[in-house]
């Protein structure tokens, strides 16, 4: 490497660090600082260090607000995310597998459905009508099914391309060893999908955990609140407790942040194999 | 996202050997489609089809009365409602266009051997993990016309008052679009990074041997060969943009007035007000708008891709 390109490496890198810090880290720092302030100080909305450090008090206050609503919401959101993403992965991979392996007359229809699922905006009130008919309106299982139905297309799309890269000889070897279709899929193929499963789990967990619109429509009510809806605890028409609001934002971001830090590398790999080269 | 090639075993197509077919069917049973398919059918397909009926009714969820095109004529004649259609298009195209341009730019930079490249990639991706509600509420504060830090910096630099980002009807929608780009750029960049990484190294080596400048490399290699990534970014961000609700609802609530209302926020407002038929008509209009734009675009992008 010659000296000119080494210089570019440094100059562009440092420039990048400065720009990204301003654009991406300042808002985050602002959230963190405000979450550490007292109610009065936070109300000034200034970008400054807190005079007294109140983060722990604020965390306690946020959890205790409105009869521990945040705790309930965390439980609801966790059940919602884990259950719907698990169903998406299992059912989605089953469909993607058959779709990629077996040529049948259904393939055209399924591909059209997958495309429709990506494009078509869900019809809100008719969905409520269906949920009500099934006695699932305002229930967690109802919302889980909704999230699965809305997330299935993306899951199948990414997985289909990945299944195609698994050599068929593996299937044949398993068949010769006497594996039936269920064992062939769940014991042989499913573990091989690991990297694309991680991508799907991360992307869909972010989508479901952060979802605001669907809980708002299909799971209204404080007892059923998901974490996104707790953000409205600290706002009223007349005043906002900014320190608690930003503490809440901070708390509900942490689970996804941890997940991202763990799976960071695999996400790019999964994207490369699935989304782009589809 | 891009192509719909099913990978059938060639032997299967070539020989209509009955025994072989049974064998394949046994290995890959069609009932695998049922659990997911059933959920999709009940909770997505049925409501979508039902919307085409209920959009033409006055509806209480329990009873519906057929009123023909009234919901649609109301939707298209009210300035507040028809404006949302226009806003939806502006929002969709502005966010999508910005994500394509900025995403590619960032990806090219982040594909260079920089110092702190891993850090830069992580930081750019970070907002993708945040919730639209959290981002919306945070930016409401950052963009506060008087106390917000954005305008304080603005005043410090220019001396004048900064724009009223979210409260001026002329720019509120674009401000929200800007926040959307801030939040969603990481995905576009990630897709482009994957797309650029997939370009075979020989192209770059050949270009270096020929003494091509960086601009020429970008123009003749990266730009055309990352086209699959471009079409993915365009489609994903356009679909997201045209349907977007969360961010608009949490930053401006469609206001001031109706200046940043999009179809999705109108659907919610009509639903809240108890006009279920009208709300569903909004859904049908959104369906038509999104499909009419995205479906042909998808086909066109796919055909361009195979030309490559």
Coordinates of C-alpha atoms in Angstrom, one line a residue:
Chain A
X1 CA 0.0 0.0 0.0
X2 CA 1.4 3.4 -1.0
X3 CA 1.5 6.4 1.3
X4 CA -1.3 8.3 -0.6
X5 CA -3.9 5.6 0.0
X6 CA -2.8 5.1 3.6
X7 CA -3.4 8.8 4.1
X8 CA -6.9 8.5 2.5
X9 CA -7.6 5.6 4.9
X10 CA -6.9 7.8 7.8
X11 CA -8.5 11.1 6.6
X12 CA -11.7 9.4 5.5
X13 CA -11.8 7.3 8.6
X14 CA -11.4 10.2 10.9
X15 CA -13.9 12.3 8.9
X16 CA -16.3 9.4 9.2
X17 CA -15.9 9.2 12.9
X18 CA -16.6 12.9 13.3
X19 CA -19.7 12.9 11.1
X20 CA -21.2 9.7 12.5
X21 CA -20.6 10.9 16.0
X22 CA -22.5 14.1 15.4
X23 CA -25.3 12.5 13.4
X24 CA -25.8 9.2 15.3
X25 CA -24.2 9.5 18.7
X26 CA -25.3 13.0 19.8
X27 CA -29.0 12.0 19.8
X28 CA -28.1 8.9 21.8
X29 CA -26.0 10.9 24.2
X30 CA -28.8 13.3 24.6
X31 CA -31.2 10.5 25.6
X32 CA -28.6 9.1 28.1
X33 CA -27.9 12.5 29.6
X34 CA -31.6 13.5 30.0
X35 CA -32.4 10.1 31.5
X36 CA -29.8 10.9 34.2
X37 CA -31.3 14.2 35.2
X38 CA -33.9 15.3 37.7
X39 CA -37.3 16.1 36.4
X40 CA -36.8 19.9 36.6
X41 CA -33.4 19.9 35.0
X42 CA -34.6 17.5 32.2
X43 CA -37.4 19.9 31.4
X44 CA -35.0 22.5 30.1
X45 CA -34.0 20.1 27.3
X46 CA -30.4 21.3 27.4
X47 CA -27.6 19.2 26.0
X48 CA -25.6 19.3 29.2
X49 CA -24.2 17.0 31.9
X50 CA -26.6 16.4 34.8
X51 CA -25.8 18.4 38.0
X52 CA -26.9 15.4 40.0
X53 CA -26.9 11.9 38.7
X54 CA -30.5 10.5 38.9
X55 CA -30.4 7.6 36.4
X56 CA -31.0 4.9 39.1
X57 CA -33.9 6.8 40.7
X58 CA -35.4 7.3 37.3
X59 CA -35.1 3.7 36.4
X60 CA -37.0 2.8 39.6
X61 CA -39.6 5.4 39.0
X62 CA -40.2 4.3 35.4
X63 CA -40.7 0.7 36.5
X64 CA -43.0 1.7 39.3
X65 CA -45.1 4.1 37.3
X66 CA -48.7 3.1 36.9
X67 CA -48.7 -0.1 38.9
X68 CA -45.5 -1.5 37.4
X69 CA -46.9 -1.2 33.9
X70 CA -43.4 -1.5 32.4
X71 CA -42.8 -4.8 34.0
X72 CA -46.1 -6.2 32.6
X73 CA -45.3 -4.7 29.3
X74 CA -41.8 -6.3 29.2
X75 CA -43.5 -9.7 30.0
X76 CA -46.0 -9.1 27.2
X77 CA -43.5 -8.0 24.7
X78 CA -41.2 -10.8 25.5
X79 CA -43.9 -13.4 25.0
X80 CA -45.1 -11.7 21.9
X81 CA -41.6 -11.5 20.3
X82 CA -40.4 -15.0 21.3
X83 CA -43.6 -16.8 20.3
X84 CA -44.2 -15.0 17.0
X85 CA -40.6 -15.1 15.9
X86 CA -40.4 -18.8 16.8
X87 CA -43.5 -19.6 14.8
X88 CA -42.3 -17.5 11.9
X89 CA -39.0 -19.4 11.8
X90 CA -40.5 -22.9 12.1
X91 CA -43.5 -22.4 9.7
X92 CA -41.6 -20.1 7.4
X93 CA -38.6 -22.5 7.0
X94 CA -41.0 -25.4 6.4
X95 CA -42.7 -23.5 3.5
X96 CA -39.4 -22.3 2.1
X97 CA -37.9 -25.8 2.2
X98 CA -40.8 -27.4 0.3
X99 CA -40.9 -24.5 -2.0
X100 CA -37.2 -24.7 -2.9
X101 CA -37.0 -28.5 -3.1
X102 CA -40.2 -29.7 -4.7
X103 CA -41.6 -28.5 -8.0
X104 CA -45.3 -28.5 -7.7
X105 CA -48.1 -26.6 -9.2
X106 CA -48.5 -24.7 -6.0
X107 CA -45.2 -22.9 -6.3
X108 CA -46.5 -20.2 -8.6
X109 CA -49.3 -19.5 -6.2
X110 CA -47.0 -19.5 -3.1
X111 CA -44.5 -17.1 -4.8
X112 CA -47.4 -14.8 -5.6
X113 CA -48.6 -14.9 -2.0
X114 CA -45.1 -14.2 -0.7
X115 CA -44.9 -11.1 -3.0
X116 CA -48.4 -10.0 -2.0
X117 CA -47.4 -10.3 1.7
X118 CA -44.5 -7.9 1.2
X119 CA -46.4 -5.4 -0.8
X120 CA -50.0 -5.3 0.4
X121 CA -50.7 -3.1 3.4
X122 CA -52.7 -5.1 6.0
X123 CA -56.4 -4.1 6.1
X124 CA -56.8 -2.9 9.7
X125 CA -60.5 -2.9 10.6
X126 CA -61.3 -6.1 8.7
X127 CA -58.5 -7.8 10.7
X128 CA -60.1 -6.7 13.9
X129 CA -63.4 -8.1 12.6
X130 CA -61.7 -11.5 11.9
X131 CA -60.1 -11.5 15.4
X132 CA -63.4 -10.7 17.0
X133 CA -65.0 -13.6 15.1
X134 CA -62.4 -15.9 16.5
X135 CA -62.5 -14.4 20.0
X136 CA -58.9 -13.3 19.7
X137 CA -59.3 -9.6 19.6
X138 CA -57.4 -7.9 22.5
X139 CA -55.6 -11.1 23.3
X140 CA -51.9 -11.8 23.1
X141 CA -52.4 -15.0 21.0
X142 CA -54.4 -12.9 18.5
X143 CA -51.5 -10.4 18.2
X144 CA -49.0 -13.3 17.9
X145 CA -50.9 -14.7 14.9
X146 CA -51.0 -11.3 13.3
X147 CA -47.3 -10.8 13.6
X148 CA -46.6 -14.2 12.2
X149 CA -49.0 -13.6 9.3
X150 CA -47.3 -10.2 8.5
X151 CA -43.7 -11.5 9.0
X152 CA -44.0 -14.8 7.1
X153 CA -43.3 -13.4 3.6
X154 CA -40.0 -11.9 4.5
X155 CA -39.0 -15.0 6.3
X156 CA -39.8 -17.3 3.4
X157 CA -38.1 -15.0 0.9
X158 CA -34.8 -15.0 2.7
X159 CA -34.9 -18.7 3.6
X160 CA -35.9 -19.9 0.1
X161 CA -32.7 -18.6 -1.4
X162 CA -30.7 -20.2 1.4
X163 CA -32.3 -23.6 1.2
X164 CA -31.4 -23.7 -2.5
X165 CA -27.7 -23.5 -1.6
X166 CA -27.8 -26.7 0.5
X167 CA -26.8 -29.6 -1.7
X168 CA -29.5 -32.2 -2.3
X169 CA -27.0 -35.0 -1.7
X170 CA -27.5 -34.3 2.0
X171 CA -31.2 -35.1 1.7
X172 CA -30.3 -38.3 -0.2
X173 CA -27.8 -39.4 2.4
X174 CA -30.3 -38.9 5.2
X175 CA -33.0 -40.8 3.2
X176 CA -30.7 -43.7 2.7
X177 CA -30.0 -43.7 6.5
X178 CA -33.8 -44.1 6.9
X179 CA -34.9 -40.6 7.9
X180 CA -38.6 -39.8 7.2
X181 CA -39.6 -36.3 6.0
X182 CA -40.0 -34.9 9.5
X183 CA -36.7 -36.1 10.7
X184 CA -35.0 -35.1 7.4
X185 CA -36.2 -31.6 7.8
X186 CA -36.0 -31.0 11.6
X187 CA -32.8 -32.9 12.3
X188 CA -30.8 -32.5 9.1
X189 CA -31.9 -29.4 7.2
X190 CA -33.1 -27.1 10.0
X191 CA -29.7 -27.1 11.8
X192 CA -28.1 -26.2 8.5
X193 CA -30.2 -23.1 8.2
X194 CA -28.6 -21.7 11.3
X195 CA -27.0 -18.6 9.8
X196 CA -30.1 -17.5 7.9
X197 CA -32.3 -18.3 11.0
X198 CA -30.1 -15.9 13.0
X199 CA -30.7 -13.2 10.4
X200 CA -34.4 -13.8 10.4
X201 CA -34.6 -13.9 14.2
X202 CA -32.7 -10.6 14.6
X203 CA -34.6 -8.7 11.9
X204 CA -38.0 -10.0 12.9
X205 CA -37.4 -9.6 16.7
X206 CA -36.5 -5.9 16.0
X207 CA -39.7 -5.5 14.0
X208 CA -42.0 -7.2 16.5
X209 CA -40.5 -5.8 19.7
X210 CA -40.5 -2.3 18.2
X211 CA -43.9 -2.7 16.7
X212 CA -46.2 0.1 17.6
X213 CA -49.0 0.0 15.1
X214 CA -50.3 -3.5 15.5
X215 CA -50.5 -3.5 19.3
X216 CA -52.2 -0.1 19.1
X217 CA -54.9 -1.6 16.9
X218 CA -55.1 -5.2 17.9
X219 CA -54.1 -5.2 21.6
X220 CA -55.5 -2.0 23.2
X221 CA -55.7 -1.5 26.9
X222 CA -53.2 -0.9 29.7
X223 CA -53.2 -4.4 31.0
X224 CA -52.1 -5.7 27.6
X225 CA -49.6 -2.9 26.9
X226 CA -46.4 -3.7 25.1
X227 CA -43.2 -1.8 25.8
X228 CA -43.7 0.7 23.0
X229 CA -47.0 1.9 24.4
X230 CA -45.4 2.5 27.8
X231 CA -43.6 5.5 26.3
X232 CA -46.9 7.4 26.5
X233 CA -47.0 7.0 30.3
X234 CA -44.9 10.1 30.8
X235 CA -46.6 12.4 28.4
X236 CA -49.8 14.2 28.8
X237 CA -51.4 17.0 26.9
X238 CA -49.9 19.6 29.3
X239 CA -46.6 18.3 30.5
X240 CA -44.0 15.7 29.8
X241 CA -41.7 14.1 32.4
X242 CA -38.7 14.1 30.0
X243 CA -36.3 12.4 32.4
X244 CA -38.6 9.4 32.8
X245 CA -39.6 9.4 29.1
X246 CA -35.9 9.1 28.1
X247 CA -35.2 6.6 30.8
X248 CA -38.0 4.5 29.4
X249 CA -36.7 4.8 25.8
X250 CA -33.3 3.7 27.1
X251 CA -34.6 0.7 29.0
X252 CA -36.6 -0.7 26.1
X253 CA -33.7 -0.3 23.7
X254 CA -31.3 -2.4 25.8
X255 CA -32.6 -5.9 24.9
X256 CA -32.3 -5.4 21.2
X257 CA -28.9 -3.7 21.6
X258 CA -27.6 -6.8 23.5
X259 CA -29.0 -9.1 20.8
X260 CA -27.4 -7.0 18.1
X261 CA -24.0 -7.0 19.8
X262 CA -24.1 -10.8 20.0
X263 CA -25.2 -11.5 16.4
X264 CA -23.7 -8.5 14.6
X265 CA -21.4 -10.6 12.3
X266 CA -24.0 -13.1 11.3
X267 CA -26.5 -10.5 10.2
X268 CA -24.3 -9.3 7.3
X269 CA -23.5 -12.9 6.3
X270 CA -27.2 -13.8 6.3
X271 CA -28.1 -10.8 4.3
X272 CA -25.5 -11.5 1.7
X273 CA -26.7 -15.1 1.2
X274 CA -30.4 -14.3 1.3
X275 CA -31.7 -10.9 0.6
X276 CA -29.4 -9.6 -2.1
X277 CA -28.5 -12.5 -4.2
X278 CA -32.1 -13.8 -3.9
Chain B
X1 CA -36.5 -10.1 -3.2
X2 CA -35.2 -10.0 -6.6
X3 CA -35.9 -13.2 -8.6
X4 CA -38.4 -16.0 -8.2
X5 CA -36.4 -18.9 -9.5
X6 CA -37.5 -22.2 -8.0
X7 CA -34.7 -24.7 -7.9
X8 CA -36.3 -27.8 -9.2
X9 CA -34.2 -30.9 -9.8
X10 CA -33.7 -31.1 -13.5
X11 CA -34.3 -34.9 -13.5
X12 CA -37.7 -34.3 -12.1
X13 CA -38.8 -32.1 -14.9
X14 CA -37.2 -34.2 -17.6
X15 CA -38.6 -37.6 -16.6
X16 CA -42.2 -38.0 -15.7
X17 CA -41.2 -41.1 -13.9
X18 CA -44.1 -41.8 -11.6
X19 CA -42.1 -43.7 -9.0
X20 CA -39.6 -40.9 -8.8
X21 CA -42.3 -38.4 -8.4
X22 CA -43.8 -40.2 -5.5
X23 CA -40.4 -40.5 -4.0
X24 CA -40.0 -36.7 -4.1
X25 CA -43.5 -36.1 -2.7
X26 CA -42.7 -38.3 0.2
X27 CA -39.6 -36.5 1.1
X28 CA -41.0 -33.0 0.8
X29 CA -44.6 -33.3 2.0
X30 CA -47.0 -30.6 1.0
X31 CA -48.6 -30.5 4.4
X32 CA -45.5 -28.6 5.5
X33 CA -47.2 -25.6 3.8
X34 CA -50.3 -25.9 6.0
X35 CA -49.4 -24.4 9.4
X36 CA -47.9 -21.2 8.0
X37 CA -50.3 -21.1 5.1
X38 CA -53.4 -21.3 7.4
X39 CA -52.2 -18.4 9.6
X40 CA -51.5 -16.3 6.6
X41 CA -54.8 -17.1 5.0
X42 CA -56.9 -16.4 8.1
X43 CA -55.1 -13.3 9.4
X44 CA -54.0 -11.7 6.2
X45 CA -55.8 -12.9 3.1
X46 CA -59.3 -13.1 4.6
X47 CA -59.2 -9.5 6.0
X48 CA -57.7 -8.2 2.8
X49 CA -60.5 -9.7 0.7
X50 CA -63.1 -8.6 3.3
X51 CA -61.8 -5.0 3.0
X52 CA -63.0 -4.9 -0.6
X53 CA -66.5 -5.5 0.6
X54 CA -66.6 -3.4 3.8
X55 CA -65.0 -0.4 2.1
X56 CA -68.4 0.0 0.3
X57 CA -70.4 -0.1 3.5
X58 CA -71.3 1.9 6.6
X59 CA -70.0 -0.4 9.2
X60 CA -70.1 -0.9 13.0
X61 CA -68.1 -4.2 13.0
X62 CA -71.4 -6.0 13.8
X63 CA -73.6 -4.6 11.1
X64 CA -72.8 -3.2 7.7
X65 CA -75.0 -1.3 5.2
X66 CA -74.0 -1.1 1.6
X67 CA -73.5 2.5 0.5
X68 CA -71.7 2.1 -2.8
X69 CA -68.9 4.5 -3.6
X70 CA -69.8 7.0 -0.8
X71 CA -66.7 6.3 1.3
X72 CA -64.5 6.7 -1.7
X73 CA -66.1 9.9 -3.0
X74 CA -65.8 11.3 0.6
X75 CA -62.2 10.3 0.8
X76 CA -61.3 11.9 -2.5
X77 CA -63.3 15.1 -2.1
X78 CA -62.2 16.1 1.5
X79 CA -59.1 18.3 1.2
X80 CA -57.7 16.8 4.4
X81 CA -58.1 13.2 3.1
X82 CA -57.0 13.7 -0.5
X83 CA -54.0 15.6 0.8
X84 CA -52.9 12.5 2.6
X85 CA -52.7 10.7 -0.7
X86 CA -50.3 13.3 -2.1
X87 CA -48.3 13.3 1.2
X88 CA -48.0 9.5 1.1
X89 CA -46.4 9.7 -2.4
X90 CA -44.1 12.5 -1.4
X91 CA -43.0 10.7 1.7
X92 CA -42.5 7.4 0.0
X93 CA -40.4 8.8 -2.9
X94 CA -38.3 11.2 -0.8
X95 CA -37.4 8.6 1.8
X96 CA -36.7 5.9 -0.8
X97 CA -34.7 8.2 -3.0
X98 CA -32.6 9.5 -0.1
X99 CA -31.9 6.0 1.2
X100 CA -30.7 4.8 -2.3
X101 CA -28.3 7.7 -2.7
X102 CA -27.0 8.0 0.8
X103 CA -27.0 4.3 1.4
X104 CA -24.8 3.6 -1.7
X105 CA -22.5 6.5 -0.8
X106 CA -22.1 5.3 2.8
X107 CA -21.6 1.7 1.6
X108 CA -18.9 2.7 -0.9
X109 CA -17.0 4.6 1.9
X110 CA -17.5 1.8 4.4
X111 CA -16.2 -0.8 1.9
X112 CA -12.9 1.1 1.7
X113 CA -10.1 -0.1 4.0
X114 CA -10.7 2.7 6.6
X115 CA -9.5 3.0 10.1
X116 CA -12.3 2.1 12.5
X117 CA -14.4 0.6 9.8
X118 CA -16.1 -1.9 12.1
X119 CA -17.0 0.9 14.5
X120 CA -18.4 3.1 11.7
X121 CA -20.5 0.3 10.3
X122 CA -21.9 -0.5 13.7
X123 CA -22.7 3.2 14.5
X124 CA -24.5 3.6 11.1
X125 CA -26.6 0.6 11.7
X126 CA -27.4 1.4 15.3
X127 CA -30.6 3.5 14.7
X128 CA -32.2 0.5 12.9
X129 CA -32.5 -1.1 16.3
X130 CA -34.4 1.7 17.8
X131 CA -38.2 1.9 17.9
X132 CA -40.0 4.4 15.7
X133 CA -41.8 5.7 18.8
X134 CA -38.6 6.2 20.7
X135 CA -37.0 7.9 17.7
X136 CA -40.0 10.0 17.1
X137 CA -40.3 11.3 20.7
X138 CA -36.5 11.9 20.8
X139 CA -36.5 14.0 17.7
X140 CA -39.5 15.9 18.8
X141 CA -37.3 17.2 21.6
X142 CA -34.2 17.6 19.5
X143 CA -36.1 19.6 16.9
X144 CA -38.0 21.7 19.4
X145 CA -38.0 25.2 17.8
X146 CA -36.9 27.0 20.9
X147 CA -35.1 24.7 23.3
X148 CA -34.1 21.9 20.9
X149 CA -30.3 21.4 20.4
X150 CA -30.6 21.4 16.6
X151 CA -31.9 24.9 16.5
X152 CA -29.6 26.1 19.3
X153 CA -26.7 25.0 17.1
X154 CA -28.4 26.6 14.1
X155 CA -28.6 29.9 16.0
X156 CA -25.1 29.6 17.2
X157 CA -23.9 29.2 13.6
X158 CA -26.2 31.5 11.6
X159 CA -27.3 33.9 14.3
X160 CA -30.9 33.6 13.1
X161 CA -33.8 31.4 14.3
X162 CA -33.9 27.9 13.0
X163 CA -36.9 26.5 11.1
X164 CA -39.9 25.1 13.0
X165 CA -39.2 21.6 11.8
X166 CA -42.3 19.8 13.0
X167 CA -44.7 22.7 13.5
X168 CA -44.4 24.5 10.2
X169 CA -47.0 23.0 7.8
X170 CA -44.7 23.5 4.8
X171 CA -41.8 21.4 6.0
X172 CA -43.3 19.1 8.7
X173 CA -43.7 16.2 6.3
X174 CA -40.1 16.6 5.0
X175 CA -38.8 16.8 8.5
X176 CA -40.4 13.5 9.4
X177 CA -39.0 12.0 6.1
X178 CA -35.6 13.2 7.2
X179 CA -36.0 11.4 10.6
X180 CA -37.1 8.3 8.7
X181 CA -34.0 8.4 6.6
X182 CA -31.8 8.8 9.7
X183 CA -33.4 5.8 11.2
X184 CA -33.6 3.5 8.2
X185 CA -30.3 4.4 6.4
X186 CA -28.5 1.6 8.2
X187 CA -30.6 -1.1 6.5
X188 CA -29.9 0.4 3.0
X189 CA -26.2 0.7 3.8
X190 CA -26.1 -2.9 5.0
X191 CA -27.7 -4.2 1.8
X192 CA -25.3 -2.2 -0.3
X193 CA -22.3 -3.4 1.6
X194 CA -23.5 -6.9 1.0
X195 CA -24.0 -6.1 -2.7
X196 CA -20.6 -4.5 -3.1
X197 CA -19.0 -7.4 -1.3
X198 CA -20.6 -9.8 -3.7
X199 CA -18.8 -8.2 -6.7
X200 CA -16.0 -10.5 -7.8
X201 CA -12.6 -9.2 -7.0
X202 CA -11.3 -9.7 -10.6
X203 CA -13.2 -6.7 -11.8
X204 CA -11.4 -4.4 -9.4
X205 CA -8.1 -6.0 -10.2
X206 CA -8.7 -5.6 -13.9
X207 CA -9.6 -2.0 -13.4
X208 CA -6.4 -1.4 -11.4
X209 CA -4.3 -3.0 -14.1
X210 CA -6.0 -0.7 -16.6
X211 CA -5.2 2.3 -14.4
X212 CA -8.8 3.3 -13.8
X213 CA -9.5 6.2 -11.4
X214 CA -11.7 5.6 -8.3
X215 CA -14.5 7.5 -10.1
X216 CA -14.3 5.2 -13.1
X217 CA -14.3 2.2 -10.8
X218 CA -17.4 3.5 -9.1
X219 CA -19.1 4.5 -12.4
X220 CA -18.4 1.4 -14.4
X221 CA -18.1 -1.4 -11.8
X222 CA -19.7 -0.6 -8.5
X223 CA -22.8 1.3 -9.8
X224 CA -23.9 -1.3 -12.4
X225 CA -22.9 -4.4 -10.5
X226 CA -24.6 -3.4 -7.3
X227 CA -27.9 -3.1 -9.1
X228 CA -29.5 -6.1 -7.4
X229 CA -28.8 -4.2 -4.1
X230 CA -30.3 -1.0 -5.5
X231 CA -33.5 -2.7 -6.6
X232 CA -33.8 -4.3 -3.1
X233 CA -33.3 -1.0 -1.4
X234 CA -35.7 0.8 -3.7
X235 CA -38.5 -1.7 -3.2
X236 CA -38.1 -2.2 0.5
X237 CA -37.9 1.5 1.3
X238 CA -40.7 2.4 -1.0
X239 CA -43.0 -0.2 0.4
X240 CA -42.1 0.9 3.9
X241 CA -42.4 4.6 3.1
X242 CA -45.8 4.4 1.4
X243 CA -47.2 2.4 4.4
X244 CA -45.4 4.3 7.1
X245 CA -47.4 5.2 10.2
X246 CA -45.4 4.9 13.5
X247 CA -43.0 7.7 12.9
X248 CA -45.5 10.2 11.5
X249 CA -47.9 9.4 14.3
X250 CA -45.4 9.9 17.1
X251 CA -43.7 13.1 15.7
X252 CA -46.5 15.2 14.3
X253 CA -49.7 13.1 14.6
X254 CA -50.4 14.1 11.0
X255 CA -50.3 17.8 11.9
X256 CA -50.1 20.7 11.9
X257 CA -53.6 20.7 10.5
X258 CA -53.5 17.8 7.9
X259 CA -50.1 18.9 6.5
X260 CA -48.3 15.6 7.4
X261 CA -51.2 13.2 7.3
X262 CA -50.5 10.1 5.2
X263 CA -53.1 7.5 4.3
X264 CA -52.0 5.2 7.1
X265 CA -52.6 8.0 9.7
X266 CA -55.9 8.9 8.2
X267 CA -56.9 5.2 8.4
X268 CA -56.1 5.4 12.2
X269 CA -58.0 8.6 12.7
X270 CA -61.1 7.4 11.0
X271 CA -60.9 4.1 12.9
X272 CA -60.6 6.0 16.2
X273 CA -63.6 8.2 15.3
X274 CA -65.6 5.0 14.7
X275 CA -65.9 5.4 10.9
X276 CA -64.9 1.8 10.1
X277 CA -66.2 1.8 6.6
X278 CA -64.3 4.9 5.7
X279 CA -61.2 3.7 7.4
X280 CA -61.4 0.5 5.4
X281 CA -61.9 2.5 2.2
X282 CA -58.6 4.2 3.1
X283 CA -57.0 0.8 3.3
X284 CA -58.3 -0.1 -0.1
X285 CA -56.9 3.2 -1.5
X286 CA -53.5 2.5 0.2
X287 CA -53.6 -1.0 -1.3
X288 CA -54.3 0.3 -4.8
X289 CA -51.6 3.0 -4.5
X290 CA -48.9 0.7 -3.2
X291 CA -49.7 -2.1 -5.6
X292 CA -49.9 0.2 -8.6
X293 CA -46.5 1.6 -7.9
X294 CA -44.6 -1.3 -6.4
X295 CA -45.8 -4.2 -8.6
X296 CA -44.8 -2.8 -12.0
X297 CA -41.6 -1.4 -10.5
X298 CA -40.7 -4.8 -9.2
X299 CA -41.2 -6.4 -12.6
X300 CA -39.2 -3.6 -14.3
X301 CA -36.3 -3.9 -11.9
X302 CA -36.3 -7.7 -12.3
X303 CA -36.2 -7.4 -16.1
X304 CA -33.3 -4.9 -15.9
X305 CA -31.5 -7.2 -13.6
X306 CA -31.6 -10.1 -16.0
X307 CA -30.3 -7.9 -18.7
X308 CA -27.2 -7.2 -16.7

